[in-house]
Short mmCIF file of C-alpha atoms in Angstrom, two decimals:
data_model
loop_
_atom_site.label_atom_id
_atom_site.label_comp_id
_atom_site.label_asym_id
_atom_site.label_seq_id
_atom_site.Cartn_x
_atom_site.Cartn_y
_atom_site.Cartn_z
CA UNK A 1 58.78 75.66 59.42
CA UNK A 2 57.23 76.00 55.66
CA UNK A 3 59.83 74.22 54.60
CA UNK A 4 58.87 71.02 56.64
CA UNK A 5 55.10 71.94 55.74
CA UNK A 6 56.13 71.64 52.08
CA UNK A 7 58.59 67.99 52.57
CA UNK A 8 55.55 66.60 54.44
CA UNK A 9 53.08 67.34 51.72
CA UNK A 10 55.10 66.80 48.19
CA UNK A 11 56.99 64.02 46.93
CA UNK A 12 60.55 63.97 48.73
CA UNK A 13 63.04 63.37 45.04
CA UNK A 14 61.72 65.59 43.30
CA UNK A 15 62.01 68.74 46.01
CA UNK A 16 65.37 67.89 45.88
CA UNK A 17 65.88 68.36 42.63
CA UNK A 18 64.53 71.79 42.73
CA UNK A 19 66.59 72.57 45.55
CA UNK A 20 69.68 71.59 43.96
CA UNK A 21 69.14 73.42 41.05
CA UNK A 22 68.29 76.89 42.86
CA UNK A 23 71.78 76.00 44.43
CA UNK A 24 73.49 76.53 40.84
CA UNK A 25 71.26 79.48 40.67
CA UNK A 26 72.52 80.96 44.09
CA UNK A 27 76.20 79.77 43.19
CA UNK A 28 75.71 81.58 40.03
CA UNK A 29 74.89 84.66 42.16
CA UNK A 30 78.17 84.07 43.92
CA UNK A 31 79.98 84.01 40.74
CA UNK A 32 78.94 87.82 39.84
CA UNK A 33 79.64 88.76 43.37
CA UNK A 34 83.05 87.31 43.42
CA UNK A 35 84.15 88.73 40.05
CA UNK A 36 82.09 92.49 40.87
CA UNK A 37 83.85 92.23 44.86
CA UNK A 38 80.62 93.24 45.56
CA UNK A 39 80.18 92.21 49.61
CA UNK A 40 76.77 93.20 50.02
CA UNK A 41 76.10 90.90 47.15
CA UNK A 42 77.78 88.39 48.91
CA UNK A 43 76.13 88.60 52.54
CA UNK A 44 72.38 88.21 50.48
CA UNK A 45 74.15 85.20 49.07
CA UNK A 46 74.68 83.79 52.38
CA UNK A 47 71.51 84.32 53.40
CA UNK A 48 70.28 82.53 50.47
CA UNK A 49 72.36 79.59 51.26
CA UNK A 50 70.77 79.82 54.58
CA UNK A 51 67.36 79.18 53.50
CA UNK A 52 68.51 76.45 51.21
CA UNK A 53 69.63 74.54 53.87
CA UNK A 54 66.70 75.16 55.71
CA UNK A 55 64.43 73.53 53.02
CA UNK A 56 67.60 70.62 52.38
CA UNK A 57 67.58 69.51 55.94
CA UNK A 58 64.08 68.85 56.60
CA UNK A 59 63.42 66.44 53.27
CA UNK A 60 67.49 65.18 53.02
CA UNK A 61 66.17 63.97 57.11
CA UNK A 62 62.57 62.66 56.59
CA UNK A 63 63.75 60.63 53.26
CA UNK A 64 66.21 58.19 55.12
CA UNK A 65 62.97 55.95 56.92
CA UNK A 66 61.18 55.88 54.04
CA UNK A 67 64.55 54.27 51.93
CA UNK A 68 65.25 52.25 55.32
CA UNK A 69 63.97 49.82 57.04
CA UNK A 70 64.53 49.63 60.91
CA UNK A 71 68.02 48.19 61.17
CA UNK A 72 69.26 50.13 58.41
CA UNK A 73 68.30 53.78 59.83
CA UNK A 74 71.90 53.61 62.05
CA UNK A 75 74.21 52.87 59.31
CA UNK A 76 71.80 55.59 57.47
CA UNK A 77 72.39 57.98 59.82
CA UNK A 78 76.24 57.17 60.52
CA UNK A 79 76.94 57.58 57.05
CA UNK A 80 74.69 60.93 57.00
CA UNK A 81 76.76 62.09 59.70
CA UNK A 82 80.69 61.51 58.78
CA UNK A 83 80.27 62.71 55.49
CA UNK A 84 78.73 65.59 56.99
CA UNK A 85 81.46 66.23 58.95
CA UNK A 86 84.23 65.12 56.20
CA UNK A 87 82.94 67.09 53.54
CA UNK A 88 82.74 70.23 55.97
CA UNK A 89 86.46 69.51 56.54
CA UNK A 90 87.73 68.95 52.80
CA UNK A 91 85.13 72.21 52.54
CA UNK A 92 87.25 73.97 55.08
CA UNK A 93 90.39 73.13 54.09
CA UNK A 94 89.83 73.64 50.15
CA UNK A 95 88.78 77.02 50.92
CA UNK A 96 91.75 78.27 52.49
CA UNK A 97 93.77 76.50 49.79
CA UNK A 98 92.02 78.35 47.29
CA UNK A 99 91.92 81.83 49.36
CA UNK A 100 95.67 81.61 49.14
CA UNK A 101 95.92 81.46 45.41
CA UNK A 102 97.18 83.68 42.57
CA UNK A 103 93.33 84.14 40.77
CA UNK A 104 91.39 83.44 44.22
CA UNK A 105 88.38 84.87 43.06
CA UNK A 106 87.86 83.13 40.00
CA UNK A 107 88.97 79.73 41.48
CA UNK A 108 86.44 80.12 44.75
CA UNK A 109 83.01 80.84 41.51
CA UNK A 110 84.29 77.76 39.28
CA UNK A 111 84.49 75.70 42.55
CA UNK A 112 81.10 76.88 43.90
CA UNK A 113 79.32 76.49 40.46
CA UNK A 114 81.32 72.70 39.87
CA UNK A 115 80.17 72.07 43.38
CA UNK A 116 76.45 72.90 42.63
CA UNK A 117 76.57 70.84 39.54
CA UNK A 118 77.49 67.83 41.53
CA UNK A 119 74.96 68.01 44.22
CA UNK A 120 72.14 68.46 41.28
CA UNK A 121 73.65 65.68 39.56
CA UNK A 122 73.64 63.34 42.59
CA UNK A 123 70.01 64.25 43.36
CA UNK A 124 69.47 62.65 39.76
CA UNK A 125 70.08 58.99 41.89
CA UNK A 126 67.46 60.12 44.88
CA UNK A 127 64.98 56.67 44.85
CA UNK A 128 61.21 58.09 44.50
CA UNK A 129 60.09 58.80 47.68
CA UNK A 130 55.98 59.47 48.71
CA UNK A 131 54.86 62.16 50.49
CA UNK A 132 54.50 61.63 54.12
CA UNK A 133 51.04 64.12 54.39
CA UNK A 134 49.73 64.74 50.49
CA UNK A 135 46.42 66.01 51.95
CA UNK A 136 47.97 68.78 54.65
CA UNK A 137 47.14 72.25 53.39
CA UNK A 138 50.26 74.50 52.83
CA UNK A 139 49.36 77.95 54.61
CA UNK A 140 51.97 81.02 53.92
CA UNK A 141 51.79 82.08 57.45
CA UNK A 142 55.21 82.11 58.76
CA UNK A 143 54.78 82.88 62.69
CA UNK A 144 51.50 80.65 63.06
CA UNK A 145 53.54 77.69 61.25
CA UNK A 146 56.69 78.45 62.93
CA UNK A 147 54.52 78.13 66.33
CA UNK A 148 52.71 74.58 65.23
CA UNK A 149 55.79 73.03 63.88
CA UNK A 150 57.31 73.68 67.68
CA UNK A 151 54.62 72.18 69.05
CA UNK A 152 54.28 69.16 66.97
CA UNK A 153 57.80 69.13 68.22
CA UNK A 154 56.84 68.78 71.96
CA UNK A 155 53.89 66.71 70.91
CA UNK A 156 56.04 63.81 71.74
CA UNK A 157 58.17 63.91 74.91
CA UNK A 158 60.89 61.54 73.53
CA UNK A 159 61.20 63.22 70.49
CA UNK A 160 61.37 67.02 71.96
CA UNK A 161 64.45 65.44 74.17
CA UNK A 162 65.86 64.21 71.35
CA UNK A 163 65.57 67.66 69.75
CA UNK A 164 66.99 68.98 72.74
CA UNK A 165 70.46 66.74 73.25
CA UNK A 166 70.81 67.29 69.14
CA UNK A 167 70.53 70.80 69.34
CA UNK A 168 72.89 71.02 72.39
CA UNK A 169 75.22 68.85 70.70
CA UNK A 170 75.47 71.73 68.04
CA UNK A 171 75.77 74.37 70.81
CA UNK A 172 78.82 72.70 72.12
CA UNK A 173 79.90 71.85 68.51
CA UNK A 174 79.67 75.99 67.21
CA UNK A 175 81.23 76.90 70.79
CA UNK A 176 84.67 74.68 69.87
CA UNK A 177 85.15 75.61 66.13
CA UNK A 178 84.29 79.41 66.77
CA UNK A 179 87.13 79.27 69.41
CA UNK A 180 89.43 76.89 67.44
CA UNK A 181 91.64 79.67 65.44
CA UNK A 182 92.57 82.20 68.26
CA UNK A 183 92.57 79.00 70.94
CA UNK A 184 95.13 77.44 68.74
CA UNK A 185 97.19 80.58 68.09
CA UNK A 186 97.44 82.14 71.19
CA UNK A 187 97.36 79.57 73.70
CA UNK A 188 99.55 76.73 71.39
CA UNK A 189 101.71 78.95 69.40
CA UNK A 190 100.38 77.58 66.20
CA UNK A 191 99.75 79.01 62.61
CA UNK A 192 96.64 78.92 60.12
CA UNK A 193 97.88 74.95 59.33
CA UNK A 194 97.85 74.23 62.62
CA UNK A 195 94.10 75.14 62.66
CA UNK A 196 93.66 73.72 59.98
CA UNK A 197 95.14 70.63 61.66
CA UNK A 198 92.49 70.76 64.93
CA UNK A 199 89.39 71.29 62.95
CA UNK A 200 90.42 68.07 61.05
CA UNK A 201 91.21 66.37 64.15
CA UNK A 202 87.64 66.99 65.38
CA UNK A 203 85.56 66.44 61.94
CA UNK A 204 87.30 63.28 61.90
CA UNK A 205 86.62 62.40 65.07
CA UNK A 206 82.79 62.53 64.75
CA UNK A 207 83.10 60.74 61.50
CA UNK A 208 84.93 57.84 63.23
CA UNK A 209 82.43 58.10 65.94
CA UNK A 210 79.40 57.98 63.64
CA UNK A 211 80.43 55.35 62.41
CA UNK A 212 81.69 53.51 65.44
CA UNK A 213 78.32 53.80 66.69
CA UNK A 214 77.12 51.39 63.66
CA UNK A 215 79.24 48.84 64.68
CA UNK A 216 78.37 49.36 68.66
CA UNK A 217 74.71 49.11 67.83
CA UNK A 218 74.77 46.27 65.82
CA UNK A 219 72.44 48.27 63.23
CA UNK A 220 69.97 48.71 65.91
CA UNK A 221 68.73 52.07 67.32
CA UNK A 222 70.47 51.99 70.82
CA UNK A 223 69.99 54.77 73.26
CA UNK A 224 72.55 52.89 75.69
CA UNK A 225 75.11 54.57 73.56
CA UNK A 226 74.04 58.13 73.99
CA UNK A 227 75.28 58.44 78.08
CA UNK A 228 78.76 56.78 76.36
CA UNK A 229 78.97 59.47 73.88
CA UNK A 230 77.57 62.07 76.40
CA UNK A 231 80.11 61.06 79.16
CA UNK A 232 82.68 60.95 77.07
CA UNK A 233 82.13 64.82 75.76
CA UNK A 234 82.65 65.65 79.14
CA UNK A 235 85.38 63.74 80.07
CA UNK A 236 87.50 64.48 77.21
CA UNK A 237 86.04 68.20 76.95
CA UNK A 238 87.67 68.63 80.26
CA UNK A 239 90.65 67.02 79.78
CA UNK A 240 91.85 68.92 76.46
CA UNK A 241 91.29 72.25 78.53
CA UNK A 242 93.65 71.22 81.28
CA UNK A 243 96.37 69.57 79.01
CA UNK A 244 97.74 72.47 77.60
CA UNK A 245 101.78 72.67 78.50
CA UNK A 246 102.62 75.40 80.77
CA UNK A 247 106.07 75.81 78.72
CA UNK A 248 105.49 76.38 75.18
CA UNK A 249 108.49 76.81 72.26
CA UNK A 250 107.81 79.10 69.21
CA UNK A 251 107.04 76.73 66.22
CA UNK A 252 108.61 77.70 62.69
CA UNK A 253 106.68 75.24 60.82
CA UNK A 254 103.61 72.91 61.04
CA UNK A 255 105.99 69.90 61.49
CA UNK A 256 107.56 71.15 64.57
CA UNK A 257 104.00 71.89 65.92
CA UNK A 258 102.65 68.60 65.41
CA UNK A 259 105.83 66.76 66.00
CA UNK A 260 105.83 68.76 69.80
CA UNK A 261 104.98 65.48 72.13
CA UNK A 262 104.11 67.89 74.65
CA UNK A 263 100.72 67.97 72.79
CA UNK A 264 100.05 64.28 71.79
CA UNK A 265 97.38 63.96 74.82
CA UNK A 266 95.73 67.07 73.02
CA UNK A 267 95.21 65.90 69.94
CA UNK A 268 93.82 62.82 71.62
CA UNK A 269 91.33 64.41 73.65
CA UNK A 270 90.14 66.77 70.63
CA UNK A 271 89.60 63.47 68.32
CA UNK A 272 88.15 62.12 71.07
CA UNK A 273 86.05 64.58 71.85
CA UNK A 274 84.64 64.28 68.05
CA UNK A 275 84.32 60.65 68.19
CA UNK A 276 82.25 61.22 71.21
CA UNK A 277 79.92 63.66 69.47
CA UNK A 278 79.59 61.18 67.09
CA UNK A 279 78.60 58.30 69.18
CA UNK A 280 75.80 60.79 71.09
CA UNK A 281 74.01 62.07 67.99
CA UNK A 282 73.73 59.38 65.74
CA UNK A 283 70.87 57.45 68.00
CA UNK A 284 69.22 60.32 68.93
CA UNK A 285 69.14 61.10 65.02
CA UNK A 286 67.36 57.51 64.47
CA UNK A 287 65.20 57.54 67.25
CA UNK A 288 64.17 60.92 66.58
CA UNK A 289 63.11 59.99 62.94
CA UNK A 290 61.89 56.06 63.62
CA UNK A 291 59.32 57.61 66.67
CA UNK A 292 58.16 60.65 64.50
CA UNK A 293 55.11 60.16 63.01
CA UNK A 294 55.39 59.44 58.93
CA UNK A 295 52.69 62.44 58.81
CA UNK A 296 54.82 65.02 60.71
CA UNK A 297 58.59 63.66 60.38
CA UNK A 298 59.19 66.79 58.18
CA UNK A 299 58.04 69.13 60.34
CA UNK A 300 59.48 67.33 63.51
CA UNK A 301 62.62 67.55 61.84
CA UNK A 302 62.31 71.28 59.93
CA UNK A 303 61.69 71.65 64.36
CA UNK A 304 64.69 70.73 65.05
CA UNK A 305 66.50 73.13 62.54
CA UNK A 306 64.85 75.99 64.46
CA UNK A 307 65.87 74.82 68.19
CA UNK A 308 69.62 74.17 66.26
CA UNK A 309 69.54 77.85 65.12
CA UNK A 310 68.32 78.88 68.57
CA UNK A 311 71.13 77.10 70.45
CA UNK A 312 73.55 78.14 67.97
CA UNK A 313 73.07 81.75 68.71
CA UNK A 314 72.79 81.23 72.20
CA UNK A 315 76.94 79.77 71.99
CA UNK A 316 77.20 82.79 70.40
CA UNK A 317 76.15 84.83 72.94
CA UNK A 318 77.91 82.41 75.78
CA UNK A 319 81.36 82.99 73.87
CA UNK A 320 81.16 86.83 73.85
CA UNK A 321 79.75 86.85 78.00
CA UNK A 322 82.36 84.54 78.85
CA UNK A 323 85.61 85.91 77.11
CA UNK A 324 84.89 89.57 76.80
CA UNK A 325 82.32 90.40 79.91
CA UNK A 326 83.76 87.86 82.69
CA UNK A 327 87.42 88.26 81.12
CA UNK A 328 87.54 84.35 80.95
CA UNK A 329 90.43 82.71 78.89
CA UNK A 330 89.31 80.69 76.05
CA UNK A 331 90.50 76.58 77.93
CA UNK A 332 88.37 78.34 80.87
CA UNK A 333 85.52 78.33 78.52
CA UNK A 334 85.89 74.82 76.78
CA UNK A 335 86.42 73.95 81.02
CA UNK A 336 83.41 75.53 81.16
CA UNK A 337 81.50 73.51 78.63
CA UNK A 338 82.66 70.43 80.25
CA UNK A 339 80.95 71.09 83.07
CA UNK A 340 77.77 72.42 81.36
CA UNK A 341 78.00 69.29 79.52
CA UNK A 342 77.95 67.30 82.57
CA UNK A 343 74.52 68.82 84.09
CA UNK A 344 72.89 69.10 80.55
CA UNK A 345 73.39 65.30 80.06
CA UNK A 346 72.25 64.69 83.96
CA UNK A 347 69.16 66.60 83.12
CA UNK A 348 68.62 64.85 79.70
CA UNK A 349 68.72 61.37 82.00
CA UNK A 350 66.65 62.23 84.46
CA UNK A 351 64.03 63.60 81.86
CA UNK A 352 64.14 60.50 79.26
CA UNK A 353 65.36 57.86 82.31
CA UNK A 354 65.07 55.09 79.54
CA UNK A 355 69.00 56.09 78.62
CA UNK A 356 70.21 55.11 81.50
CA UNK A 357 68.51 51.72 81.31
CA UNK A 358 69.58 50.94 78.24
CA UNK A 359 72.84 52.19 78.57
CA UNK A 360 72.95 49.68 81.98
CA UNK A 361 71.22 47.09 79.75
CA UNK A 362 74.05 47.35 77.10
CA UNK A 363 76.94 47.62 79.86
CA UNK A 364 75.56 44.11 80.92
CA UNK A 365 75.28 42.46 78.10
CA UNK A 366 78.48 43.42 76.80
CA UNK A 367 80.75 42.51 79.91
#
């Protein structure tokens, strides 16, 4: 919440700059705690990432209308979006390369620190960019600002549902790549590249989806497109929990496992399943910033982070209910999500109903 307080009051660039270079100061942090093995070290590190992010996310959000005009706020947003998703893939998949190697340690703090150096050095490009609210006065209260910055949030009814399908969209999204590893192990035989293999299958689904929903759109902000993207999560969800084979052979290498045809519709579904995510959150990420007030966008959006933390947690919690409590198997659970899916995106309709007409309006005019 002070972090939107702070991208609504000062100029946007220049915060960014700052927080990219207490990155390479955190990263630096890493470096001694990766060459000490210190792990308490490390877990304060992580928390310091976390409340980068939190003060990234609110001005890297509220900066794109103020670069963009009206039509370009989709392609804005798509692109936000898949590289989002593609760089926490190469992130992913870089890491594991690099846990596997001879001088791990030293190879993970000269990749954190290059990393750092890159992001400050990108921020060098940001265009100047005004300060939504230069008068608002910054007030170190933590629980009184978290409390106003939720209710500018629910200030405006379109924009709290927005909040609300984005936020669910990462409760579904935590749910599937927290269960990806032992899903993909014990119920398809597979190994750590196999994994490796689904998570990319999904990143790059959203990415193609993101950007998908540019093309869709036309560059405009379309709601119409967010029952497509939500009906599709539900349709595919569903589908990839019931297509497992019932007769499964014991793969010796990665080739084997993707080269099994037994789990073609699978992968399918999965990238599916990502493109779908992608064609659901990119309008509500546009509409949510277009409809924001220029005064409050920060905070709307610093909002948002706290409902996504919320809802994160809460998947969390649903994942350890579900398969340790109730005893449920883990293509129960994504089943599961389907259906919660289903009545979460019912709900959303019947709350914003202008989805469904534009979504009817768009089926029309594209038949």
């Amino acid at each position: 919440a002070l972090a939107g307080q702070l991208a609504d009051k000062f100029e946007k660039s220049r915060q960014i700059r700052w927080i990219k270079l207490a990155e390479i100061g955190i990263m630096t942090l890493a470096v001694i705690s990766f060459v000490l093995g210190a792990p308490y070290l490390l877990i304060a590190v992580l928390f310091l990432m976390g409340t980068q992010s939190a003060f990234f996310g609110p001005v890297k959000y509220a900066l794109l209308p103020q670069n963009l005009d009206e039509k370009e706020l989709i392609p804005g947003n798509a692109f936000v979006e898949a590289g989002t998703f593609i760089a926490i893939l190469i992130g992913t998949l870089g890491a594991g390369i690099i846990a596997s190697s001879e001088n791990a340690k030293y190879l993970a703090a000269f990749c954190v620190v290059l990393f750092a150096l890159l992001g400050y050095l990108s921020s060098r490009f940001i265009p100047f960019s005004a300060a939504g609210a230069p008068n608002l006065t910054f007030r170190w209260q933590p629980y009184k600002q978290t409390k106003h910055t939720l209710s500018i949030c629910k200030s405006d009814r379109v924009v709290f549902q927005c909040i609300m399908a984005i936020s669910w969209f990462w409760f579904l999204g935590a749910a599937y790549l927290t269960q990806f590893p032992n899903f993909t192990k014990v119920y398809l035989n597979g190994t750590e590249s196999a994994v490796s293999f689904l998570l990319a299958l999904f990143s790059i689904g959203i990415a193609l989806g993101s950007l998908l929903c540019n093309w869709i759109s036309n560059h405009r902000i379309e709601v119409g497109i967010v029952p497509i993207g939500a009906l599709g999560i539900t349709i595919f969800g569903y589908l990839m929990a019931t297509s497992i084979p019932s007769d499964l052979p014991q793969f010796e290498t990665f080739k084997e496992f993707i080269s099994f045809q037994g789990y073609w519709p699978l992968f399918f579904y999965l990238l599916m399943i990502g493109a779908s995510g992608g064609l659901f959150i990119v309008p509500l990420y546009a509409l949510m910033q277009h409809r924001a007030k220029e005064t409050e966008r920060a905070q709307v959006i610093a909002g948002l982070n706290i409902f996504n933390s919320f809802f994160m947690v809460g998947s969390a919690v649903l994942g350890i209910v579900c398969l340790s409590v109730l005893e449920m198997t883990i293509p129960q659970l994504f089943a599961l999500l389907a259906a919660l899916n289903f009545l979460v995106t019912v709900h959303l309709f019947m709350q914003v109903p202008i989805f469904v007409v534009r979504f009817i309006v768009w089926m029309l005019t594209h038949t």
